[in-house]
Coordinates of C-alpha atoms in Angstrom, one line a residue:
Chain A
M198 CA 92.2 48.8 -42.8
K199 CA 90.6 48.7 -39.4
R200 CA 88.3 51.6 -40.4
I201 CA 87.3 49.8 -43.6
I202 CA 86.1 46.8 -41.7
H203 CA 84.1 48.9 -39.2
G204 CA 82.5 50.7 -42.1
T205 CA 81.5 47.4 -43.9
V206 CA 80.0 45.9 -40.7
A207 CA 78.0 49.0 -40.1
A208 CA 76.7 49.0 -43.7
A209 CA 75.7 45.3 -43.4
A210 CA 73.8 46.0 -40.2
A211 CA 72.0 48.9 -41.8
A212 CA 71.1 46.8 -44.8
A213 CA 69.7 44.1 -42.5
L214 CA 67.6 46.6 -40.7
C215 CA 66.2 48.0 -43.9
A216 CA 65.3 44.5 -45.1
G217 CA 63.5 43.8 -41.8
G218 CA 61.5 47.0 -42.0
S219 CA 60.2 46.6 -45.5
G220 CA 59.7 42.7 -45.8
S221 CA 57.0 40.4 -44.3
M222 CA 57.5 37.8 -41.6
A223 CA 56.6 34.3 -42.8
S224 CA 54.4 32.0 -40.7
W225 CA 53.1 28.5 -41.6
Q226 CA 49.8 27.1 -40.4
G227 CA 47.8 24.0 -41.0
A228 CA 44.2 23.0 -40.1
T229 CA 42.0 20.0 -40.0
T230 CA 38.4 19.3 -39.0
T231 CA 37.0 16.5 -36.8
E232 CA 34.3 14.3 -38.3
Q233 CA 30.8 15.4 -37.8
T234 CA 29.0 13.2 -35.3
T235 CA 25.3 13.0 -34.5
F236 CA 24.2 11.9 -31.1
T237 CA 20.7 10.7 -30.5
M238 CA 19.3 11.8 -27.1
G239 CA 18.0 9.1 -24.8
E240 CA 14.5 9.0 -23.5
L241 CA 12.8 8.7 -20.1
G242 CA 9.1 8.1 -20.4
L243 CA 6.2 6.4 -18.8
T244 CA 3.0 5.2 -20.5
T245 CA 0.1 3.3 -19.1
S246 CA -2.5 0.7 -20.0
P247 CA -6.0 0.6 -18.5
G248 CA -6.1 -0.4 -14.9
T249 CA -8.4 -2.8 -13.2
W250 CA -10.2 -2.4 -9.9
L251 CA -11.3 -5.5 -8.0
M252 CA -13.5 -5.6 -4.9
D253 CA -13.2 -8.7 -2.9
G254 CA -11.8 -10.5 -5.8
A255 CA -14.5 -9.5 -8.4
A256 CA -14.5 -6.7 -10.8
A257 CA -15.8 -3.5 -9.2
T258 CA -18.9 -2.3 -10.9
E259 CA -21.5 0.3 -10.2
S260 CA -23.6 -2.2 -8.5
S261 CA -20.8 -3.3 -6.2
R262 CA -21.4 -2.5 -2.5
A263 CA -18.6 -2.1 -0.2
V264 CA -19.0 -3.1 3.4
P265 CA -16.7 -3.2 6.4
G266 CA -14.3 -6.0 5.7
S267 CA -14.2 -5.3 1.9
T268 CA -10.9 -5.0 0.1
L269 CA -10.2 -3.0 -3.1
R270 CA -7.3 -4.0 -5.3
Y271 CA -6.0 -2.0 -8.3
T272 CA -3.6 -3.2 -10.8
Q273 CA -2.2 -1.3 -13.8
V274 CA 0.7 -1.9 -16.1
F275 CA 3.1 1.0 -16.7
T276 CA 5.6 0.9 -19.5
L277 CA 8.9 2.6 -18.6
T278 CA 11.2 3.8 -21.3
L279 CA 14.6 4.2 -19.9
D280 CA 16.9 4.7 -22.9
G281 CA 20.3 6.2 -22.3
D282 CA 23.8 5.2 -21.3
G283 CA 24.0 4.9 -17.6
L284 CA 20.5 6.3 -17.2
A285 CA 18.9 5.5 -13.9
A286 CA 15.7 6.9 -12.3
R287 CA 13.7 6.9 -9.1
I288 CA 10.0 6.2 -9.1
T289 CA 7.7 7.6 -6.4
L290 CA 4.0 7.3 -6.0
D291 CA 1.8 10.2 -5.3
A292 CA -1.1 8.4 -3.7
G293 CA -4.6 9.5 -4.3
A294 CA -6.7 10.6 -1.4
V295 CA -9.6 8.6 0.0
S296 CA -12.8 10.6 0.6
R297 CA -13.6 8.7 3.7
G298 CA -10.4 8.0 5.5
D299 CA -12.3 6.0 8.2
A300 CA -13.5 3.6 5.5
F301 CA -10.9 2.4 3.1
E302 CA -7.3 2.6 4.2
P303 CA -4.2 1.9 2.0
S304 CA -3.0 -1.5 3.0
G305 CA -0.4 -2.3 0.4
V306 CA 1.5 -0.9 -2.6
S307 CA 4.0 -2.6 -4.9
L308 CA 5.6 -2.2 -8.2
S309 CA 7.0 -5.2 -10.0
A310 CA 10.4 -5.6 -11.6
P311 CA 12.4 -4.1 -13.2
A312 CA 11.6 -1.6 -10.4
V313 CA 13.5 -2.3 -7.2
P314 CA 12.1 -1.1 -3.9
D315 CA 14.3 1.5 -2.3
G316 CA 13.2 3.6 0.6
D317 CA 10.0 5.4 -0.2
G318 CA 10.1 4.5 -3.9
W319 CA 11.8 2.4 -6.4
L320 CA 15.0 2.5 -8.4
V321 CA 15.1 1.6 -12.1
T322 CA 18.1 1.0 -14.3
Q323 CA 16.3 -0.5 -17.2
G324 CA 13.0 -0.1 -18.8
G325 CA 10.1 -2.4 -19.3
D326 CA 6.6 -3.2 -18.1
M327 CA 5.9 -2.8 -14.4
T328 CA 2.7 -3.7 -12.6
L329 CA 1.5 -1.3 -10.0
T330 CA -0.7 -2.9 -7.3
L331 CA -2.6 -0.8 -4.8
E332 CA -4.6 -2.3 -2.0
F333 CA -7.1 -0.7 0.2
E334 CA -8.9 -2.3 3.1
W335 CA -12.0 -1.4 5.1
P336 CA -11.2 -2.8 8.5
K337 CA -14.1 -4.6 10.2
G338 CA -14.1 -4.1 13.9
A339 CA -16.3 -4.3 16.9
E340 CA -17.2 -0.7 17.0
I341 CA -20.5 0.1 15.4
D342 CA -20.3 2.8 12.7
D343 CA -23.4 3.0 10.7
A344 CA -22.7 6.5 9.3
A345 CA -21.0 5.1 6.2
Q346 CA -23.9 3.0 5.1
G347 CA -24.9 3.9 1.6
A348 CA -22.2 6.5 1.3
D349 CA -20.1 7.0 -1.9
I350 CA -16.5 6.5 -1.2
T351 CA -14.0 7.9 -3.7
I352 CA -10.4 6.9 -4.1
D353 CA -8.6 9.6 -6.2
A354 CA -6.2 8.7 -9.0
S355 CA -2.7 8.2 -8.0
E356 CA 0.4 9.1 -10.0
L357 CA 3.7 7.5 -10.6
L358 CA 6.5 10.0 -11.0
V359 CA 9.8 9.1 -12.5
V360 CA 12.8 11.4 -11.9
Q361 CA 16.3 10.8 -13.3
E362 CA 18.5 9.6 -10.6
V363 CA 21.5 11.9 -10.2
T364 CA 24.5 10.2 -8.8
P365 CA 27.2 12.3 -7.1
Chain B
M1055 CA 71.3 36.5 -17.9
N1056 CA 69.6 39.2 -16.0
R1057 CA 66.7 39.3 -18.4
R1058 CA 66.1 35.6 -18.2
A1059 CA 66.1 35.8 -14.4
D1060 CA 63.6 38.6 -14.6
R1061 CA 61.3 36.5 -16.9
A1062 CA 61.6 33.6 -14.5
R1063 CA 60.6 35.7 -11.6
S1064 CA 57.7 37.2 -13.5
R1065 CA 56.1 33.7 -14.3
P1066 CA 54.9 33.0 -10.7
R1067 CA 53.3 36.4 -10.6
M1068 CA 51.4 35.8 -13.9
L1069 CA 50.1 32.3 -12.9
P1070 CA 47.6 33.3 -10.3
A1071 CA 46.3 35.9 -12.7
V1072 CA 45.7 33.2 -15.4
L1073 CA 44.1 30.9 -12.9
A1074 CA 41.8 33.6 -11.6
A1075 CA 40.7 34.4 -15.1
G1076 CA 40.0 30.7 -15.6
V1077 CA 37.9 30.6 -12.5
V1078 CA 35.9 33.6 -13.6
L1079 CA 35.2 32.0 -17.0
A1080 CA 34.2 28.8 -15.3
G1081 CA 31.9 30.7 -13.0
V1082 CA 30.3 32.5 -15.9
A1083 CA 29.8 29.3 -17.7
A1084 CA 28.2 27.7 -14.7
A1085 CA 25.8 30.6 -14.2
Q1086 CA 24.7 30.6 -17.8
S1087 CA 24.2 26.8 -18.2
S1088 CA 21.5 24.7 -16.5
T1089 CA 21.7 21.3 -15.0
A1090 CA 19.4 18.9 -16.9
L1091 CA 17.2 16.4 -15.2
W1092 CA 14.6 14.3 -16.9
T1093 CA 11.2 13.4 -15.4
A1094 CA 8.1 11.6 -16.6
S1095 CA 4.8 10.7 -14.9
A1096 CA 1.7 8.7 -15.6
P1097 CA -1.6 8.5 -13.7
S1098 CA -3.5 5.6 -12.3
H1099 CA -7.3 5.6 -12.3
G1100 CA -9.4 6.4 -9.3
I1101 CA -12.7 4.8 -8.3
T1102 CA -15.9 5.6 -6.5
V1103 CA -17.7 2.8 -4.8
T1104 CA -20.9 2.9 -2.9
A1105 CA -21.0 1.5 0.6
G1106 CA -23.6 -1.1 1.2
T1107 CA -26.1 -1.2 4.0
A1108 CA -27.2 -3.5 6.8
G1109 CA -30.9 -4.0 7.2
I1110 CA -33.6 -6.4 8.4
E1111 CA -37.2 -6.5 7.5
F1112 CA -39.2 -8.0 10.3
V1113 CA -42.9 -8.8 10.1
A1114 CA -44.1 -9.7 13.5
P1115 CA -46.2 -12.9 13.9
Q1116 CA -49.9 -12.3 14.5
P1117 CA -52.4 -14.2 16.7
V1118 CA -54.1 -17.0 14.8
D1119 CA -56.9 -18.1 17.2
G1120 CA -57.8 -14.8 18.7
A1121 CA -56.0 -12.8 21.3
T1122 CA -57.9 -13.8 24.4
I1123 CA -56.0 -16.1 26.7
S1124 CA -56.8 -17.7 30.0
P1125 CA -54.7 -19.6 32.6
G1126 CA -53.4 -22.8 31.1
A1127 CA -54.1 -21.7 27.5
S1128 CA -52.0 -20.4 24.7
V1129 CA -52.3 -18.2 21.7
E1130 CA -50.4 -19.1 18.5
L1131 CA -48.8 -16.4 16.5
Q1132 CA -47.8 -17.1 12.9
G1133 CA -47.0 -15.4 9.7
G1134 CA -44.0 -13.6 10.9
S1135 CA -40.9 -13.3 8.7
L1136 CA -37.4 -12.0 8.7
R1137 CA -35.5 -10.9 5.7
A1138 CA -32.1 -9.3 5.2
T1139 CA -32.4 -6.2 3.1
G1140 CA -28.8 -5.1 3.2
D1141 CA -25.4 -6.2 1.9
V1142 CA -24.0 -8.0 4.9
E1143 CA -24.6 -11.3 6.6
L1144 CA -26.1 -10.7 10.0
E1145 CA -25.8 -12.4 13.3
L1146 CA -29.3 -12.2 14.8
S1147 CA -30.4 -12.0 18.3
V1148 CA -33.8 -11.5 19.8
T1149 CA -35.1 -9.6 22.8
R1150 CA -38.5 -10.3 24.2
D1151 CA -40.4 -8.1 26.6
A1152 CA -43.9 -7.8 27.8
T1153 CA -45.8 -5.2 29.7
G1154 CA -49.1 -5.7 31.6
T1155 CA -50.6 -6.8 34.8
F1156 CA -49.0 -10.1 35.5
S1157 CA -46.5 -11.7 37.8
D1158 CA -43.2 -13.2 36.9
G1159 CA -43.9 -16.8 35.8
D1160 CA -47.5 -16.1 34.8
V1161 CA -46.9 -15.6 31.0
F1162 CA -44.4 -17.0 28.5
L1163 CA -43.5 -16.2 24.9
Q1164 CA -42.0 -18.9 22.9
L1165 CA -40.4 -18.2 19.6
G1166 CA -39.5 -20.3 16.6
F1167 CA -37.5 -19.7 13.5
A1168 CA -37.5 -21.9 10.4
E1169 CA -36.4 -21.9 6.8
P1170 CA -39.1 -21.2 4.3
G1171 CA -41.3 -24.2 3.6
E1172 CA -40.3 -26.0 6.9
E1173 CA -42.4 -26.4 9.9
C1174 CA -42.0 -23.5 12.4
V1175 CA -42.1 -24.7 16.0
P1176 CA -41.9 -22.2 18.9
T1177 CA -39.6 -23.3 21.7
E1178 CA -38.8 -21.9 25.0
M1179 CA -35.8 -19.8 24.6
G1180 CA -34.7 -19.3 28.1
L1181 CA -34.8 -16.2 30.2
W1182 CA -37.8 -14.0 30.2
P1183 CA -38.3 -11.1 29.9
G1184 CA -35.6 -8.9 28.4
A1185 CA -33.0 -11.5 27.7
R1186 CA -31.2 -11.3 24.4
V1187 CA -30.8 -14.7 22.7
G1188 CA -28.9 -15.4 19.6
I1189 CA -31.1 -17.0 17.0
G1190 CA -28.8 -17.6 14.1
R1191 CA -27.6 -15.9 10.9
L1192 CA -29.3 -14.2 8.1
T1193 CA -27.6 -14.3 4.7
A1194 CA -26.9 -11.0 3.1
S1195 CA -29.1 -10.0 0.2
G1196 CA -26.3 -8.3 -1.7
G1197 CA -26.6 -5.7 -4.3
G1198 CA -30.3 -5.0 -3.6
A1199 CA -31.4 -8.5 -4.4
P1200 CA -34.1 -10.0 -2.1
G1201 CA -32.5 -11.6 0.9
V1202 CA -33.2 -15.0 2.3
S1203 CA -36.3 -15.1 4.4
M1204 CA -36.8 -16.8 7.7
Q1205 CA -40.1 -17.8 9.2
V1206 CA -40.9 -16.5 12.6
C1207 CA -43.7 -18.0 14.8
A1208 CA -44.5 -17.6 18.4
L1209 CA -46.7 -19.1 21.2
F1210 CA -48.0 -16.9 24.0
L1211 CA -48.7 -19.0 27.1
M1212 CA -50.4 -18.3 30.4
A1213 CA -49.5 -20.6 33.3
E1214 CA -52.3 -22.5 35.0
T1215 CA -51.1 -21.0 38.2
A1216 CA -51.4 -17.5 37.0
T1217 CA -53.3 -15.5 39.6
E1218 CA -53.1 -12.0 38.1
G1219 CA -54.0 -10.4 34.8
S1220 CA -57.7 -11.3 34.7
G1221 CA -59.2 -8.8 32.2
A1222 CA -55.9 -7.0 31.7
A1223 CA -54.0 -6.6 28.5
V1224 CA -50.5 -7.9 28.0
R1225 CA -48.4 -6.2 25.3
T1226 CA -45.4 -8.2 24.0
A1227 CA -42.5 -6.8 22.2
I1228 CA -40.0 -8.7 20.0
T1229 CA -36.9 -7.0 19.0
I1230 CA -34.6 -8.5 16.4
T1231 CA -31.1 -7.2 16.2
G1232 CA -28.7 -8.0 13.4
V1233 CA -25.0 -7.3 13.6
Q1234 CA -22.6 -7.7 10.7
R1235 CA -20.8 -11.0 11.0

């Protein structure tokens, strides 16, 4: 009797092994997809409108004659596009050179809101129209300097540079 | 039980290996990607201006009644003018000088300045010779336009008490200096 039981168990184990060797292992799976989303990139841009030069309060023309004591004032509207979530930028001015440094000297620079002065430049967190104002002054002093009489004095173009502000 | 214990012991050994692989992958990802930054720029416009000038046009007054003078007499000089030819208003001063055979106090040069159309009357202007005396302002012409003129007249006098200079020539010099106001 004992032998019969042992023989039956061994046969069942062998049958189970055979079944495992020749059958396949089942596995279930499921899949789903997320919805397709299109993101629109933001934009950082700067455009300009024509600027205006004034000399001593009047429009600077070819017949204008600068003398010691004269002032030049330049205004120009820049339109800043600052479109993006959390986008901020820093604006700096690359000032143009003056051909005769002993004549006109930079005496003032400003950029209106939404630009906010910060160190050597300005911070912006929103776009809009900003007015750049540059002022140059030819100081009048007691020292005689007739060398500049009749000379052409050139003030090169300046450039506003906007760089995205990277916060740590 | 022994196998479970073996597996449990092997997990801590595998973890650093997995973390290391993750770091390597992250490093590769960082090396291959770039950090984006946006910029924009726009120019202003420059300008070239011409510097002005400072200038005076001076026409010296000339003798009216001849150029011979004797003690106690005078010679009137008229027709002189001053005009600004530059772009700045000038503060004027005059220097008078004379050369010749005479003693101090023998000869005098009076100068007068007047607006166009007004009477020009020479007046004694103080020290003589060589003194610089302010005579007023001359309006700038501006942009090449004719400047405002000023009449200049003079009176050359010889004192009655003059004892020297008979037959000699006296040369007078009038220097007008204009400095930007």
